[in-house]
Protein backbone atom coordinates (compact mmCIF):
# COMPACT_ATOMS: atom_id res chain seq x y z
CA UNK A 1 0.00 0.00 0.00
CA UNK A 2 1.15 3.53 -0.72
CA UNK A 3 1.67 5.93 2.19
CA UNK A 4 2.72 9.58 2.39
CA UNK A 5 5.00 10.20 5.37
CA UNK A 6 5.52 13.77 6.56
CA UNK A 7 8.81 14.52 8.33
CA UNK A 8 9.75 17.76 10.09
CA UNK A 9 13.48 18.14 10.65
CA UNK A 10 14.79 21.06 12.70
CA UNK A 11 18.08 22.88 13.16
CA UNK A 12 19.68 22.60 16.63
CA UNK A 13 17.93 24.60 19.31
CA UNK A 14 19.60 27.93 19.98
CA UNK A 15 21.37 28.18 16.61
CA UNK A 16 20.76 31.06 14.16
CA UNK A 17 18.12 30.57 11.48
CA UNK A 18 19.29 29.48 8.04
CA UNK A 19 20.06 32.27 5.59
CA UNK A 20 19.12 31.91 1.88
CA UNK A 21 22.50 30.43 0.93
CA UNK A 22 22.35 27.88 3.75
CA UNK A 23 18.79 26.95 2.79
CA UNK A 24 19.85 26.37 -0.82
CA UNK A 25 22.66 24.13 0.38
CA UNK A 26 20.37 22.20 2.72
CA UNK A 27 17.86 21.60 -0.09
CA UNK A 28 20.60 20.14 -2.28
CA UNK A 29 21.98 17.91 0.47
CA UNK A 30 18.61 16.52 1.53
CA UNK A 31 17.33 16.03 -2.02
CA UNK A 32 20.54 14.30 -3.14
CA UNK A 33 20.45 12.04 -0.11
CA UNK A 34 16.83 11.01 -0.63
CA UNK A 35 17.17 10.64 -4.41
CA UNK A 36 19.97 8.13 -3.91
CA UNK A 37 17.65 5.73 -2.04
CA UNK A 38 15.21 3.48 -3.84
CA UNK A 39 14.33 1.19 -0.92
CA UNK A 40 14.97 1.00 2.80
CA UNK A 41 14.84 -1.83 5.29
CA UNK A 42 12.16 -1.07 7.83
CA UNK A 43 11.25 -2.74 11.14
CA UNK A 44 11.62 -6.56 11.22
CA UNK A 45 13.66 -6.46 8.00
CA UNK A 46 10.68 -5.55 5.79
CA UNK A 47 11.71 -3.78 2.57
CA UNK A 48 9.91 -0.51 1.91
CA UNK A 49 10.19 1.11 -1.53
CA UNK A 50 10.68 4.87 -1.80
CA UNK A 51 8.49 6.16 -4.64
CA UNK A 52 8.83 9.93 -4.45
CA UNK A 53 10.05 12.77 -2.24
CA UNK A 54 9.51 16.51 -1.90
CA UNK A 55 11.78 18.77 0.17
CA UNK A 56 10.99 22.30 1.33
CA UNK A 57 13.60 24.04 3.48
CA UNK A 58 12.69 27.01 5.70
CA UNK A 59 14.70 29.14 8.16
CA UNK A 60 14.18 26.67 11.02
CA UNK A 61 14.70 23.38 9.19
CA UNK A 62 12.88 21.45 6.48
CA UNK A 63 9.60 19.74 5.69
CA UNK A 64 9.85 16.42 3.84
CA UNK A 65 7.11 14.44 2.11
CA UNK A 66 8.18 10.87 1.41
CA UNK A 67 5.95 8.52 -0.59
CA UNK A 68 6.61 4.85 0.15
CA UNK A 69 5.17 1.45 -0.71
CA UNK A 70 4.85 -0.49 2.54
CA UNK A 71 2.74 -3.40 3.86
CA UNK A 72 1.43 -1.35 6.79
CA UNK A 73 1.41 2.17 8.20
CA UNK A 74 3.85 1.27 10.99
CA UNK A 75 6.41 0.00 8.47
CA UNK A 76 6.03 3.19 6.42
CA UNK A 77 6.68 5.46 9.38
CA UNK A 78 9.46 3.30 10.81
CA UNK A 79 11.34 2.96 7.54
CA UNK A 80 11.19 6.69 6.76
CA UNK A 81 12.36 7.46 10.30
CA UNK A 82 15.36 5.19 9.73
CA UNK A 83 16.01 6.73 6.30
CA UNK A 84 16.01 10.32 7.55
CA UNK A 85 18.01 9.42 10.67
CA UNK A 86 20.73 7.88 8.51
CA UNK A 87 20.67 10.82 6.08
CA UNK A 88 21.23 13.32 8.88
CA UNK A 89 23.88 11.18 10.55
CA UNK A 90 26.02 10.73 7.43
CA UNK A 91 25.70 14.38 6.29
CA UNK A 92 28.18 16.32 8.40
CA UNK A 93 26.50 19.74 8.21
CA UNK A 94 23.13 18.19 9.10
CA UNK A 95 24.37 15.85 11.82
CA UNK A 96 22.99 18.01 14.65
CA UNK A 97 19.55 18.42 13.07
CA UNK A 98 16.72 16.55 14.77
CA UNK A 99 13.48 14.90 13.68
CA UNK A 100 10.53 16.69 15.24
CA UNK A 101 7.77 14.69 13.54
CA UNK A 102 7.48 11.59 11.37
CA UNK A 103 3.98 10.38 10.61
CA UNK A 104 1.70 9.13 7.87
CA UNK A 105 -0.94 11.53 6.60
CA UNK A 106 -3.99 11.18 4.37
CA UNK A 107 -3.17 9.83 0.90
CA UNK A 108 -5.11 10.40 -2.30
CA UNK A 109 -6.49 6.83 -2.29
CA UNK A 110 -8.84 7.84 0.52
CA UNK A 111 -10.04 10.74 -1.57
CA UNK A 112 -10.62 8.39 -4.51
CA UNK A 113 -12.72 6.12 -2.28
CA UNK A 114 -14.79 9.12 -1.29
CA UNK A 115 -15.25 10.16 -4.91
CA UNK A 116 -16.44 6.66 -5.77
CA UNK A 117 -18.93 6.47 -2.90
CA UNK A 118 -22.51 5.58 -3.75
CA UNK A 119 -25.42 7.98 -3.54
CA UNK A 120 -27.53 8.05 -0.45
CA UNK A 121 -27.72 9.69 2.97
CA UNK A 122 -24.12 8.71 3.76
CA UNK A 123 -22.67 9.85 0.44
CA UNK A 124 -19.88 12.43 0.71
CA UNK A 125 -20.50 16.09 -0.26
CA UNK A 126 -19.66 17.31 -3.76
CA UNK A 127 -17.12 19.87 -2.53
CA UNK A 128 -13.64 18.32 -2.32
CA UNK A 129 -12.65 20.31 0.74
CA UNK A 130 -15.72 19.07 2.59
CA UNK A 131 -14.93 15.50 1.47
CA UNK A 132 -11.49 15.76 2.97
CA UNK A 133 -12.86 17.25 6.18
CA UNK A 134 -15.09 14.18 6.48
CA UNK A 135 -12.07 11.90 6.13
CA UNK A 136 -9.94 13.79 8.64
CA UNK A 137 -12.74 14.16 11.16
CA UNK A 138 -12.44 10.46 11.97
CA UNK A 139 -15.02 7.70 12.10
CA UNK A 140 -18.12 8.19 14.27
CA UNK A 141 -18.18 6.27 17.53
CA UNK A 142 -20.69 3.51 18.20
CA UNK A 143 -24.05 4.90 19.18
CA UNK A 144 -27.66 4.08 19.55
CA UNK A 145 -30.01 4.71 16.62
CA UNK A 146 -30.86 8.41 16.34
CA UNK A 147 -27.99 9.50 18.58
CA UNK A 148 -24.38 10.47 18.10
CA UNK A 149 -22.03 12.91 16.44
CA UNK A 150 -24.40 13.77 13.62
CA UNK A 151 -27.24 14.72 15.94
CA UNK A 152 -27.85 18.19 17.36
CA UNK A 153 -25.92 17.54 20.58
CA UNK A 154 -23.03 15.94 18.71
CA UNK A 155 -22.87 18.80 16.20
CA UNK A 156 -22.79 21.35 19.01
CA UNK A 157 -20.02 19.43 20.75
CA UNK A 158 -17.99 19.32 17.53
CA UNK A 159 -18.51 23.05 17.00
CA UNK A 160 -17.33 23.85 20.52
CA UNK A 161 -14.27 21.64 20.10
CA UNK A 162 -13.49 23.22 16.72
CA UNK A 163 -13.83 26.73 18.19
CA UNK A 164 -11.49 25.85 21.05
CA UNK A 165 -8.98 24.37 18.62
CA UNK A 166 -9.05 27.44 16.34
CA UNK A 167 -8.56 29.78 19.29
CA UNK A 168 -5.63 27.67 20.46
CA UNK A 169 -3.99 27.66 17.01
CA UNK A 170 -4.33 31.44 16.62
CA UNK A 171 -1.15 32.06 18.63
CA UNK A 172 0.88 30.26 15.95
CA UNK A 173 0.11 32.94 13.34
CA UNK A 174 2.90 35.20 14.60
CA UNK A 175 3.20 37.43 11.53
CA UNK A 176 -0.13 39.23 11.97
CA UNK A 177 -1.20 41.19 15.07
CA UNK A 178 -4.92 41.45 15.90
CA UNK A 179 -5.06 44.92 14.34
CA UNK A 180 -4.47 43.42 10.88
CA UNK A 181 -7.73 41.49 11.29
CA UNK A 182 -9.61 44.65 12.34
CA UNK A 183 -9.46 44.59 16.14
CA UNK A 184 -9.86 48.17 17.41
CA UNK A 185 -10.33 49.47 13.86
CA UNK A 186 -11.53 53.07 13.51
CA UNK A 187 -14.11 52.13 10.88
CA UNK A 188 -17.03 50.36 12.59
CA UNK A 189 -17.82 48.52 9.36
CA UNK A 190 -14.37 46.86 9.46
CA UNK A 191 -13.97 46.49 13.21
CA UNK A 192 -14.22 42.98 14.69
CA UNK A 193 -14.14 41.53 18.22
CA UNK A 194 -10.84 40.06 19.40
CA UNK A 195 -12.24 36.53 19.49
CA UNK A 196 -13.39 36.77 15.87
CA UNK A 197 -9.88 37.78 14.86
CA UNK A 198 -8.47 34.81 16.77
CA UNK A 199 -10.91 32.44 15.06
CA UNK A 200 -9.83 33.75 11.67
CA UNK A 201 -6.15 33.40 12.59
CA UNK A 202 -6.62 29.89 13.94
CA UNK A 203 -8.55 28.84 10.84
CA UNK A 204 -5.64 29.99 8.66
CA UNK A 205 -3.19 27.90 10.66
CA UNK A 206 -5.51 24.89 10.51
CA UNK A 207 -6.04 25.42 6.78
CA UNK A 208 -2.29 25.45 6.19
CA UNK A 209 -1.87 21.77 7.01
CA UNK A 210 -4.92 20.86 4.94
CA UNK A 211 -3.79 22.89 1.93
CA UNK A 212 -0.26 21.44 1.98
CA UNK A 213 -1.58 17.89 2.20
CA UNK A 214 -4.06 18.39 -0.62
CA UNK A 215 -1.53 20.06 -2.92
CA UNK A 216 0.86 17.21 -2.28
CA UNK A 217 -1.86 14.81 -3.41
CA UNK A 218 -2.33 16.94 -6.54
CA UNK A 219 1.41 16.60 -7.23
CA UNK A 220 1.13 12.83 -6.89
CA UNK A 221 -1.84 12.57 -9.25
CA UNK A 222 -0.11 14.63 -11.96
CA UNK A 223 3.14 12.71 -11.54
CA UNK A 224 1.46 9.31 -11.70
CA UNK A 225 -0.49 10.24 -14.83
CA UNK A 226 2.44 12.17 -16.33
CA UNK A 227 -0.14 14.75 -17.31
CA UNK A 228 -1.00 18.42 -17.02
CA UNK A 229 -4.10 19.70 -15.27
CA UNK A 230 -5.81 20.04 -18.64
CA UNK A 231 -5.12 16.39 -19.43
CA UNK A 232 -5.52 14.88 -15.97
CA UNK A 233 -8.30 12.33 -15.46
CA UNK A 234 -7.83 11.86 -11.73
CA UNK A 235 -9.37 14.05 -8.99
CA UNK A 236 -7.48 17.20 -8.03
CA UNK A 237 -8.02 19.30 -4.93
CA UNK A 238 -6.85 22.75 -5.99
CA UNK A 239 -4.84 23.03 -9.20
CA UNK A 240 -7.97 22.85 -11.35
CA UNK A 241 -8.95 26.21 -9.84
CA UNK A 242 -5.93 28.01 -11.27
CA UNK A 243 -6.53 30.18 -14.37
CA UNK A 244 -7.63 27.97 -17.27
CA UNK A 245 -5.47 29.89 -19.71
CA UNK A 246 -2.34 28.02 -18.62
CA UNK A 247 -3.87 24.63 -17.76
CA UNK A 248 -1.55 22.85 -20.22
CA UNK A 249 1.43 24.24 -18.28
CA UNK A 250 0.37 22.92 -14.86
CA UNK A 251 2.38 19.69 -14.79
CA UNK A 252 3.95 17.85 -11.85
CA UNK A 253 7.03 20.08 -11.98
CA UNK A 254 4.91 23.21 -11.72
CA UNK A 255 2.82 21.62 -8.95
CA UNK A 256 5.96 20.89 -6.92
CA UNK A 257 7.12 24.49 -7.21
CA UNK A 258 3.69 25.77 -6.21
CA UNK A 259 3.60 23.41 -3.22
CA UNK A 260 7.00 24.62 -2.03
CA UNK A 261 5.79 28.20 -2.46
CA UNK A 262 2.83 27.49 -0.17
CA UNK A 263 5.09 25.91 2.45
CA UNK A 264 7.56 28.81 2.31
CA UNK A 265 4.77 31.40 2.54
CA UNK A 266 2.95 29.80 5.47
CA UNK A 267 6.24 29.19 7.29
CA UNK A 268 6.87 32.93 7.20
CA UNK A 269 3.34 33.44 8.54
CA UNK A 270 3.99 31.23 11.56
CA UNK A 271 7.59 32.14 12.36
CA UNK A 272 6.83 35.87 12.17
CA UNK A 273 9.26 36.69 9.36
CA UNK A 274 6.63 37.58 6.73
CA UNK A 275 6.89 41.11 5.31
CA UNK A 276 4.98 41.05 2.03
CA UNK A 277 3.87 38.73 -0.75
CA UNK A 278 6.84 37.99 -2.99
CA UNK A 279 5.42 36.82 -6.31
CA UNK A 280 2.27 35.94 -8.24
CA UNK A 281 2.44 32.32 -7.05
CA UNK A 282 2.27 33.53 -3.44
CA UNK A 283 -0.77 35.68 -4.26
CA UNK A 284 -2.52 32.62 -5.68
CA UNK A 285 -1.39 30.52 -2.71
CA UNK A 286 -2.90 33.03 -0.27
CA UNK A 287 -6.21 32.96 -2.15
CA UNK A 288 -6.28 29.18 -1.80
CA UNK A 289 -5.41 29.45 1.90
CA UNK A 290 -8.18 31.97 2.58
CA UNK A 291 -10.66 29.77 0.71
CA UNK A 292 -9.57 26.72 2.72
CA UNK A 293 -9.93 28.65 5.99
CA UNK A 294 -13.40 29.83 4.99
CA UNK A 295 -14.46 26.27 4.14
CA UNK A 296 -13.19 25.00 7.50
CA UNK A 297 -15.08 27.68 9.40
CA UNK A 298 -18.26 27.04 7.43
CA UNK A 299 -17.98 23.30 8.06
CA UNK A 300 -17.96 23.89 11.82
CA UNK A 301 -20.60 26.65 11.71
CA UNK A 302 -18.07 29.24 12.91
CA UNK A 303 -18.21 31.67 9.98
CA UNK A 304 -20.28 34.65 11.09
CA UNK A 305 -20.13 38.21 9.75
CA UNK A 306 -17.37 39.25 12.16
CA UNK A 307 -15.07 36.35 11.23
CA UNK A 308 -15.72 36.94 7.53
CA UNK A 309 -14.81 40.59 8.01
CA UNK A 310 -11.62 39.60 9.84
CA UNK A 311 -10.50 37.46 6.90
CA UNK A 312 -11.44 40.22 4.45
CA UNK A 313 -9.43 42.74 6.48
CA UNK A 314 -6.36 40.50 6.26
CA UNK A 315 -6.81 40.10 2.50
CA UNK A 316 -7.09 43.85 2.13
CA UNK A 317 -3.98 44.43 4.24
CA UNK A 318 -2.02 42.09 1.97
CA UNK A 319 -3.53 43.66 -1.17
CA UNK A 320 -5.04 40.39 -2.37
CA UNK A 321 -8.20 40.35 -4.45
CA UNK A 322 -10.16 37.28 -3.35
CA UNK A 323 -12.86 37.64 -6.00
CA UNK A 324 -13.12 34.26 -7.77
CA UNK A 325 -13.72 35.75 -11.23
CA UNK A 326 -10.64 37.98 -11.10
CA UNK A 327 -8.44 35.00 -10.24
CA UNK A 328 -9.40 33.50 -13.59
CA UNK A 329 -9.32 36.73 -15.60
CA UNK A 330 -6.26 36.79 -17.93
CA UNK A 331 -5.48 40.44 -17.21
CA UNK A 332 -5.42 39.86 -13.47
CA UNK A 333 -2.08 38.04 -13.64
CA UNK A 334 1.42 38.54 -14.94
CA UNK A 335 2.58 36.12 -17.69
CA UNK A 336 2.93 32.51 -16.58
CA UNK A 337 6.73 32.59 -16.86
CA UNK A 338 6.80 35.33 -14.20
CA UNK A 339 4.69 33.64 -11.55
CA UNK A 340 7.66 32.61 -9.40
CA UNK A 341 9.78 35.69 -10.14
CA UNK A 342 10.21 37.92 -7.04
CA UNK A 343 8.48 41.28 -7.30
CA UNK A 344 11.46 43.15 -5.80
CA UNK A 345 15.08 42.48 -4.88
CA UNK A 346 14.18 42.04 -1.20
CA UNK A 347 11.28 39.65 -1.90
CA UNK A 348 11.73 36.18 -0.46
CA UNK A 349 12.23 33.36 -3.00
CA UNK A 350 12.57 29.75 -1.90
CA UNK A 351 15.60 28.09 -3.55
CA UNK A 352 13.45 25.28 -4.96
CA UNK A 353 11.28 27.69 -6.95
CA UNK A 354 13.89 29.92 -8.55
CA UNK A 355 14.66 27.76 -11.60
CA UNK A 356 12.92 29.20 -14.60
CA UNK A 357 10.24 26.93 -16.14
CA UNK A 358 10.25 25.97 -19.77
CA UNK A 359 8.90 28.63 -22.09
CA UNK A 360 5.14 28.79 -22.03
CA UNK A 361 2.75 30.36 -24.51
CA UNK A 362 1.64 33.85 -23.49
Coordinates of C-alpha atoms in Angstrom, one line a residue:
X1 CA 0.0 0.0 0.0
X2 CA 1.2 3.5 -0.7
X3 CA 1.7 5.9 2.2
X4 CA 2.7 9.6 2.4
X5 CA 5.0 10.2 5.4
X6 CA 5.5 13.8 6.6
X7 CA 8.8 14.5 8.3
X8 CA 9.7 17.8 10.1
X9 CA 13.5 18.1 10.7
X10 CA 14.8 21.1 12.7
X11 CA 18.1 22.9 13.2
X12 CA 19.7 22.6 16.6
X13 CA 17.9 24.6 19.3
X14 CA 19.6 27.9 20.0
X15 CA 21.4 28.2 16.6
X16 CA 20.8 31.1 14.2
X17 CA 18.1 30.6 11.5
X18 CA 19.3 29.5 8.0
X19 CA 20.1 32.3 5.6
X20 CA 19.1 31.9 1.9
X21 CA 22.5 30.4 0.9
X22 CA 22.4 27.9 3.7
X23 CA 18.8 26.9 2.8
X24 CA 19.9 26.4 -0.8
X25 CA 22.7 24.1 0.4
X26 CA 20.4 22.2 2.7
X27 CA 17.9 21.6 -0.1
X28 CA 20.6 20.1 -2.3
X29 CA 22.0 17.9 0.5
X30 CA 18.6 16.5 1.5
X31 CA 17.3 16.0 -2.0
X32 CA 20.5 14.3 -3.1
X33 CA 20.5 12.0 -0.1
X34 CA 16.8 11.0 -0.6
X35 CA 17.2 10.6 -4.4
X36 CA 20.0 8.1 -3.9
X37 CA 17.7 5.7 -2.0
X38 CA 15.2 3.5 -3.8
X39 CA 14.3 1.2 -0.9
X40 CA 15.0 1.0 2.8
X41 CA 14.8 -1.8 5.3
X42 CA 12.2 -1.1 7.8
X43 CA 11.3 -2.7 11.1
X44 CA 11.6 -6.6 11.2
X45 CA 13.7 -6.5 8.0
X46 CA 10.7 -5.5 5.8
X47 CA 11.7 -3.8 2.6
X48 CA 9.9 -0.5 1.9
X49 CA 10.2 1.1 -1.5
X50 CA 10.7 4.9 -1.8
X51 CA 8.5 6.2 -4.6
X52 CA 8.8 9.9 -4.5
X53 CA 10.1 12.8 -2.2
X54 CA 9.5 16.5 -1.9
X55 CA 11.8 18.8 0.2
X56 CA 11.0 22.3 1.3
X57 CA 13.6 24.0 3.5
X58 CA 12.7 27.0 5.7
X59 CA 14.7 29.1 8.2
X60 CA 14.2 26.7 11.0
X61 CA 14.7 23.4 9.2
X62 CA 12.9 21.4 6.5
X63 CA 9.6 19.7 5.7
X64 CA 9.8 16.4 3.8
X65 CA 7.1 14.4 2.1
X66 CA 8.2 10.9 1.4
X67 CA 5.9 8.5 -0.6
X68 CA 6.6 4.8 0.2
X69 CA 5.2 1.4 -0.7
X70 CA 4.8 -0.5 2.5
X71 CA 2.7 -3.4 3.9
X72 CA 1.4 -1.3 6.8
X73 CA 1.4 2.2 8.2
X74 CA 3.8 1.3 11.0
X75 CA 6.4 0.0 8.5
X76 CA 6.0 3.2 6.4
X77 CA 6.7 5.5 9.4
X78 CA 9.5 3.3 10.8
X79 CA 11.3 3.0 7.5
X80 CA 11.2 6.7 6.8
X81 CA 12.4 7.5 10.3
X82 CA 15.4 5.2 9.7
X83 CA 16.0 6.7 6.3
X84 CA 16.0 10.3 7.5
X85 CA 18.0 9.4 10.7
X86 CA 20.7 7.9 8.5
X87 CA 20.7 10.8 6.1
X88 CA 21.2 13.3 8.9
X89 CA 23.9 11.2 10.5
X90 CA 26.0 10.7 7.4
X91 CA 25.7 14.4 6.3
X92 CA 28.2 16.3 8.4
X93 CA 26.5 19.7 8.2
X94 CA 23.1 18.2 9.1
X95 CA 24.4 15.9 11.8
X96 CA 23.0 18.0 14.7
X97 CA 19.6 18.4 13.1
X98 CA 16.7 16.6 14.8
X99 CA 13.5 14.9 13.7
X100 CA 10.5 16.7 15.2
X101 CA 7.8 14.7 13.5
X102 CA 7.5 11.6 11.4
X103 CA 4.0 10.4 10.6
X104 CA 1.7 9.1 7.9
X105 CA -0.9 11.5 6.6
X106 CA -4.0 11.2 4.4
X107 CA -3.2 9.8 0.9
X108 CA -5.1 10.4 -2.3
X109 CA -6.5 6.8 -2.3
X110 CA -8.8 7.8 0.5
X111 CA -10.0 10.7 -1.6
X112 CA -10.6 8.4 -4.5
X113 CA -12.7 6.1 -2.3
X114 CA -14.8 9.1 -1.3
X115 CA -15.3 10.2 -4.9
X116 CA -16.4 6.7 -5.8
X117 CA -18.9 6.5 -2.9
X118 CA -22.5 5.6 -3.8
X119 CA -25.4 8.0 -3.5
X120 CA -27.5 8.0 -0.5
X121 CA -27.7 9.7 3.0
X122 CA -24.1 8.7 3.8
X123 CA -22.7 9.9 0.4
X124 CA -19.9 12.4 0.7
X125 CA -20.5 16.1 -0.3
X126 CA -19.7 17.3 -3.8
X127 CA -17.1 19.9 -2.5
X128 CA -13.6 18.3 -2.3
X129 CA -12.6 20.3 0.7
X130 CA -15.7 19.1 2.6
X131 CA -14.9 15.5 1.5
X132 CA -11.5 15.8 3.0
X133 CA -12.9 17.2 6.2
X134 CA -15.1 14.2 6.5
X135 CA -12.1 11.9 6.1
X136 CA -9.9 13.8 8.6
X137 CA -12.7 14.2 11.2
X138 CA -12.4 10.5 12.0
X139 CA -15.0 7.7 12.1
X140 CA -18.1 8.2 14.3
X141 CA -18.2 6.3 17.5
X142 CA -20.7 3.5 18.2
X143 CA -24.1 4.9 19.2
X144 CA -27.7 4.1 19.5
X145 CA -30.0 4.7 16.6
X146 CA -30.9 8.4 16.3
X147 CA -28.0 9.5 18.6
X148 CA -24.4 10.5 18.1
X149 CA -22.0 12.9 16.4
X150 CA -24.4 13.8 13.6
X151 CA -27.2 14.7 15.9
X152 CA -27.9 18.2 17.4
X153 CA -25.9 17.5 20.6
X154 CA -23.0 15.9 18.7
X155 CA -22.9 18.8 16.2
X156 CA -22.8 21.3 19.0
X157 CA -20.0 19.4 20.8
X158 CA -18.0 19.3 17.5
X159 CA -18.5 23.0 17.0
X160 CA -17.3 23.8 20.5
X161 CA -14.3 21.6 20.1
X162 CA -13.5 23.2 16.7
X163 CA -13.8 26.7 18.2
X164 CA -11.5 25.9 21.1
X165 CA -9.0 24.4 18.6
X166 CA -9.1 27.4 16.3
X167 CA -8.6 29.8 19.3
X168 CA -5.6 27.7 20.5
X169 CA -4.0 27.7 17.0
X170 CA -4.3 31.4 16.6
X171 CA -1.1 32.1 18.6
X172 CA 0.9 30.3 15.9
X173 CA 0.1 32.9 13.3
X174 CA 2.9 35.2 14.6
X175 CA 3.2 37.4 11.5
X176 CA -0.1 39.2 12.0
X177 CA -1.2 41.2 15.1
X178 CA -4.9 41.5 15.9
X179 CA -5.1 44.9 14.3
X180 CA -4.5 43.4 10.9
X181 CA -7.7 41.5 11.3
X182 CA -9.6 44.6 12.3
X183 CA -9.5 44.6 16.1
X184 CA -9.9 48.2 17.4
X185 CA -10.3 49.5 13.9
X186 CA -11.5 53.1 13.5
X187 CA -14.1 52.1 10.9
X188 CA -17.0 50.4 12.6
X189 CA -17.8 48.5 9.4
X190 CA -14.4 46.9 9.5
X191 CA -14.0 46.5 13.2
X192 CA -14.2 43.0 14.7
X193 CA -14.1 41.5 18.2
X194 CA -10.8 40.1 19.4
X195 CA -12.2 36.5 19.5
X196 CA -13.4 36.8 15.9
X197 CA -9.9 37.8 14.9
X198 CA -8.5 34.8 16.8
X199 CA -10.9 32.4 15.1
X200 CA -9.8 33.8 11.7
X201 CA -6.1 33.4 12.6
X202 CA -6.6 29.9 13.9
X203 CA -8.5 28.8 10.8
X204 CA -5.6 30.0 8.7
X205 CA -3.2 27.9 10.7
X206 CA -5.5 24.9 10.5
X207 CA -6.0 25.4 6.8
X208 CA -2.3 25.5 6.2
X209 CA -1.9 21.8 7.0
X210 CA -4.9 20.9 4.9
X211 CA -3.8 22.9 1.9
X212 CA -0.3 21.4 2.0
X213 CA -1.6 17.9 2.2
X214 CA -4.1 18.4 -0.6
X215 CA -1.5 20.1 -2.9
X216 CA 0.9 17.2 -2.3
X217 CA -1.9 14.8 -3.4
X218 CA -2.3 16.9 -6.5
X219 CA 1.4 16.6 -7.2
X220 CA 1.1 12.8 -6.9
X221 CA -1.8 12.6 -9.3
X222 CA -0.1 14.6 -12.0
X223 CA 3.1 12.7 -11.5
X224 CA 1.5 9.3 -11.7
X225 CA -0.5 10.2 -14.8
X226 CA 2.4 12.2 -16.3
X227 CA -0.1 14.7 -17.3
X228 CA -1.0 18.4 -17.0
X229 CA -4.1 19.7 -15.3
X230 CA -5.8 20.0 -18.6
X231 CA -5.1 16.4 -19.4
X232 CA -5.5 14.9 -16.0
X233 CA -8.3 12.3 -15.5
X234 CA -7.8 11.9 -11.7
X235 CA -9.4 14.0 -9.0
X236 CA -7.5 17.2 -8.0
X237 CA -8.0 19.3 -4.9
X238 CA -6.8 22.7 -6.0
X239 CA -4.8 23.0 -9.2
X240 CA -8.0 22.8 -11.3
X241 CA -8.9 26.2 -9.8
X242 CA -5.9 28.0 -11.3
X243 CA -6.5 30.2 -14.4
X244 CA -7.6 28.0 -17.3
X245 CA -5.5 29.9 -19.7
X246 CA -2.3 28.0 -18.6
X247 CA -3.9 24.6 -17.8
X248 CA -1.5 22.8 -20.2
X249 CA 1.4 24.2 -18.3
X250 CA 0.4 22.9 -14.9
X251 CA 2.4 19.7 -14.8
X252 CA 3.9 17.8 -11.8
X253 CA 7.0 20.1 -12.0
X254 CA 4.9 23.2 -11.7
X255 CA 2.8 21.6 -9.0
X256 CA 6.0 20.9 -6.9
X257 CA 7.1 24.5 -7.2
X258 CA 3.7 25.8 -6.2
X259 CA 3.6 23.4 -3.2
X260 CA 7.0 24.6 -2.0
X261 CA 5.8 28.2 -2.5
X262 CA 2.8 27.5 -0.2
X263 CA 5.1 25.9 2.4
X264 CA 7.6 28.8 2.3
X265 CA 4.8 31.4 2.5
X266 CA 3.0 29.8 5.5
X267 CA 6.2 29.2 7.3
X268 CA 6.9 32.9 7.2
X269 CA 3.3 33.4 8.5
X270 CA 4.0 31.2 11.6
X271 CA 7.6 32.1 12.4
X272 CA 6.8 35.9 12.2
X273 CA 9.3 36.7 9.4
X274 CA 6.6 37.6 6.7
X275 CA 6.9 41.1 5.3
X276 CA 5.0 41.1 2.0
X277 CA 3.9 38.7 -0.8
X278 CA 6.8 38.0 -3.0
X279 CA 5.4 36.8 -6.3
X280 CA 2.3 35.9 -8.2
X281 CA 2.4 32.3 -7.0
X282 CA 2.3 33.5 -3.4
X283 CA -0.8 35.7 -4.3
X284 CA -2.5 32.6 -5.7
X285 CA -1.4 30.5 -2.7
X286 CA -2.9 33.0 -0.3
X287 CA -6.2 33.0 -2.1
X288 CA -6.3 29.2 -1.8
X289 CA -5.4 29.4 1.9
X290 CA -8.2 32.0 2.6
X291 CA -10.7 29.8 0.7
X292 CA -9.6 26.7 2.7
X293 CA -9.9 28.6 6.0
X294 CA -13.4 29.8 5.0
X295 CA -14.5 26.3 4.1
X296 CA -13.2 25.0 7.5
X297 CA -15.1 27.7 9.4
X298 CA -18.3 27.0 7.4
X299 CA -18.0 23.3 8.1
X300 CA -18.0 23.9 11.8
X301 CA -20.6 26.6 11.7
X302 CA -18.1 29.2 12.9
X303 CA -18.2 31.7 10.0
X304 CA -20.3 34.7 11.1
X305 CA -20.1 38.2 9.7
X306 CA -17.4 39.3 12.2
X307 CA -15.1 36.4 11.2
X308 CA -15.7 36.9 7.5
X309 CA -14.8 40.6 8.0
X310 CA -11.6 39.6 9.8
X311 CA -10.5 37.5 6.9
X312 CA -11.4 40.2 4.5
X313 CA -9.4 42.7 6.5
X314 CA -6.4 40.5 6.3
X315 CA -6.8 40.1 2.5
X316 CA -7.1 43.9 2.1
X317 CA -4.0 44.4 4.2
X318 CA -2.0 42.1 2.0
X319 CA -3.5 43.7 -1.2
X320 CA -5.0 40.4 -2.4
X321 CA -8.2 40.4 -4.4
X322 CA -10.2 37.3 -3.3
X323 CA -12.9 37.6 -6.0
X324 CA -13.1 34.3 -7.8
X325 CA -13.7 35.8 -11.2
X326 CA -10.6 38.0 -11.1
X327 CA -8.4 35.0 -10.2
X328 CA -9.4 33.5 -13.6
X329 CA -9.3 36.7 -15.6
X330 CA -6.3 36.8 -17.9
X331 CA -5.5 40.4 -17.2
X332 CA -5.4 39.9 -13.5
X333 CA -2.1 38.0 -13.6
X334 CA 1.4 38.5 -14.9
X335 CA 2.6 36.1 -17.7
X336 CA 2.9 32.5 -16.6
X337 CA 6.7 32.6 -16.9
X338 CA 6.8 35.3 -14.2
X339 CA 4.7 33.6 -11.6
X340 CA 7.7 32.6 -9.4
X341 CA 9.8 35.7 -10.1
X342 CA 10.2 37.9 -7.0
X343 CA 8.5 41.3 -7.3
X344 CA 11.5 43.2 -5.8
X345 CA 15.1 42.5 -4.9
X346 CA 14.2 42.0 -1.2
X347 CA 11.3 39.7 -1.9
X348 CA 11.7 36.2 -0.5
X349 CA 12.2 33.4 -3.0
X350 CA 12.6 29.8 -1.9
X351 CA 15.6 28.1 -3.6
X352 CA 13.5 25.3 -5.0
X353 CA 11.3 27.7 -6.9
X354 CA 13.9 29.9 -8.5
X355 CA 14.7 27.8 -11.6
X356 CA 12.9 29.2 -14.6
X357 CA 10.2 26.9 -16.1
X358 CA 10.3 26.0 -19.8
X359 CA 8.9 28.6 -22.1
X360 CA 5.1 28.8 -22.0
X361 CA 2.7 30.4 -24.5
X362 CA 1.6 33.8 -23.5

